[in-house]
mmCIF file of C-alpha atoms in Angstrom:
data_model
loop_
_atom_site.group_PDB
_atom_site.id
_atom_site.type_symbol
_atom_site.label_atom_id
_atom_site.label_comp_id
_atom_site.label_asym_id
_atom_site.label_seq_id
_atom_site.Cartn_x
_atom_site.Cartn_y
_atom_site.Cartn_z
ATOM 1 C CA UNK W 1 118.551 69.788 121.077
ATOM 2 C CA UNK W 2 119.266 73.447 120.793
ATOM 3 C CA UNK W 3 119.256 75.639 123.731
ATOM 4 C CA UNK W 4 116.540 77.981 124.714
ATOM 5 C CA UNK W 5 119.193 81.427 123.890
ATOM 6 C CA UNK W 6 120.219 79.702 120.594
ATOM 7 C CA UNK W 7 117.010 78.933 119.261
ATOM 8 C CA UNK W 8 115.764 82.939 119.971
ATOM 9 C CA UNK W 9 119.319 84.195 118.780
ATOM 10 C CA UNK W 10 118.257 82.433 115.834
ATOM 11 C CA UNK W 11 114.557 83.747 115.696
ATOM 12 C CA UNK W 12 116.163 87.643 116.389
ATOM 13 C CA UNK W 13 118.412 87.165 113.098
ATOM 14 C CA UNK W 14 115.299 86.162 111.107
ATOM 15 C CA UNK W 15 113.455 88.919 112.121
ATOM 16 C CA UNK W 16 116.385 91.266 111.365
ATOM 17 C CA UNK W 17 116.879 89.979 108.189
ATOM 18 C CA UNK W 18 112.925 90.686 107.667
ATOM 19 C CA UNK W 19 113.119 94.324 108.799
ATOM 20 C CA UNK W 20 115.761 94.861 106.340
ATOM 21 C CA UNK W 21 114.139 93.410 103.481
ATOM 22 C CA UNK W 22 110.777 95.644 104.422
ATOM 23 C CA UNK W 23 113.449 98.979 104.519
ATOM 24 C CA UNK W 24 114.995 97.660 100.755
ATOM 25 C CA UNK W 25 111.761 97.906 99.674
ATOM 26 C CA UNK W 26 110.261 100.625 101.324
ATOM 27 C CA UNK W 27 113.378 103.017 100.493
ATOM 28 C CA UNK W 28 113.189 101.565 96.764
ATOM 29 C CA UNK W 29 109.485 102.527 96.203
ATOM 30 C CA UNK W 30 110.624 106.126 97.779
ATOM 31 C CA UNK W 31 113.374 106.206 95.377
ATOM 32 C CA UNK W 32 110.737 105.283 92.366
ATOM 33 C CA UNK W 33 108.534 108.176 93.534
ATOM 34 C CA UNK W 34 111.160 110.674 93.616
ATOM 35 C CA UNK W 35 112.328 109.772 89.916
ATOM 36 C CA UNK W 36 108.786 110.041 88.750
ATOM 37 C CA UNK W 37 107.946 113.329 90.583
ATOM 38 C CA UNK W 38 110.960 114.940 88.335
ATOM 39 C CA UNK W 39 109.380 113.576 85.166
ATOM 40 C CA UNK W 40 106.074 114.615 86.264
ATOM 41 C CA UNK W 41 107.640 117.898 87.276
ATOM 42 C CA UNK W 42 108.627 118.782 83.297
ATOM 43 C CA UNK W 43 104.885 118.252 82.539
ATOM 44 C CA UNK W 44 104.092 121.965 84.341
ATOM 45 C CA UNK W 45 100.505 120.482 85.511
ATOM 46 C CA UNK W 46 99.144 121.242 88.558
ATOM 47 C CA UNK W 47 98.255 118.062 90.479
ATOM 48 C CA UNK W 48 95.532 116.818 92.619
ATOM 49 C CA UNK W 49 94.461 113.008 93.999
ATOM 50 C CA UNK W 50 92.028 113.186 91.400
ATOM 51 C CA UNK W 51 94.075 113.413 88.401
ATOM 52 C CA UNK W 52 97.511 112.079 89.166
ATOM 53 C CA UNK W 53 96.565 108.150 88.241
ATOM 54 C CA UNK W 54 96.017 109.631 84.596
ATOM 55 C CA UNK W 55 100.039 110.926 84.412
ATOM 56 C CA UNK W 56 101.230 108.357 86.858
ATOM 57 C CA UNK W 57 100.211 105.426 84.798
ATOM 58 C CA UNK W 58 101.884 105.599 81.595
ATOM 59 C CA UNK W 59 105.369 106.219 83.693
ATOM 60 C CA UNK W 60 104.740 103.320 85.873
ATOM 61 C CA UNK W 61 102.772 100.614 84.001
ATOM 62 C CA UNK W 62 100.388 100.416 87.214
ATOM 63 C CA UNK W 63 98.109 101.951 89.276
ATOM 64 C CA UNK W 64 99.280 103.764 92.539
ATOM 65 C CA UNK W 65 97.831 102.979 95.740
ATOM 66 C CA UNK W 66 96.803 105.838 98.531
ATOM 67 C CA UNK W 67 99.927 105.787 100.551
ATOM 68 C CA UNK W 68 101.977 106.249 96.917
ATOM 69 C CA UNK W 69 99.634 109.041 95.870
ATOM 70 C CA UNK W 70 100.081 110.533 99.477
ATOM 71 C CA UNK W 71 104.163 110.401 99.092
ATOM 72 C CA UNK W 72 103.925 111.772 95.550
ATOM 73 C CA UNK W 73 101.647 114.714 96.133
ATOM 74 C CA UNK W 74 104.264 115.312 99.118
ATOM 75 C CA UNK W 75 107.377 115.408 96.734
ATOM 76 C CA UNK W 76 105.461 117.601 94.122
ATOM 77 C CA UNK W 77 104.031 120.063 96.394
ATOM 78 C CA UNK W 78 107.230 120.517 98.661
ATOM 79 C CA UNK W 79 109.613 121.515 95.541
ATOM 80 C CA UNK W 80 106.347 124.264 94.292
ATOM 81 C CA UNK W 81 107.111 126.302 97.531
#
């Protein structure tokens, strides 16, 4: 029978390993934004919530949801100023 420590040193590493997972994937979907901003960026449109699904969808076969939009608008605004 495992001991109390072992079994949560155990349970610790699992959750580490889960955390870094959610990071690979959260820093990959920023990476995807940022390469689609600078195609977007050649298209000299100006964007808004309301229109960006229209441009966005060809690049990336899908639909975005809000927090992509958000992060998107972010990247293309920030480089206009």
């Amino acid at each position: 029978m495992e001991s109390y420590k072992s079994s949560m040193r155990k349970f610790k590493i699992q959750e580490d390993r889960k955390v870094k997972s959610h990071l690979k994937e959260f820093y990959k979907g920023l990476n995807q934004m940022e390469s689609i901003a600078v195609e977007l960026r050649k298209l000299d449109v100006i964007f808004t919530e309301g229109n960006i699904q229209e441009y966005v969808t060809p690049l990336l076969g899908r639909d975005l949801d809000s927090m992509e939009i958000f992060v998107l608008l972010g990247k293309l605004n920030k480089e206009n100023e």
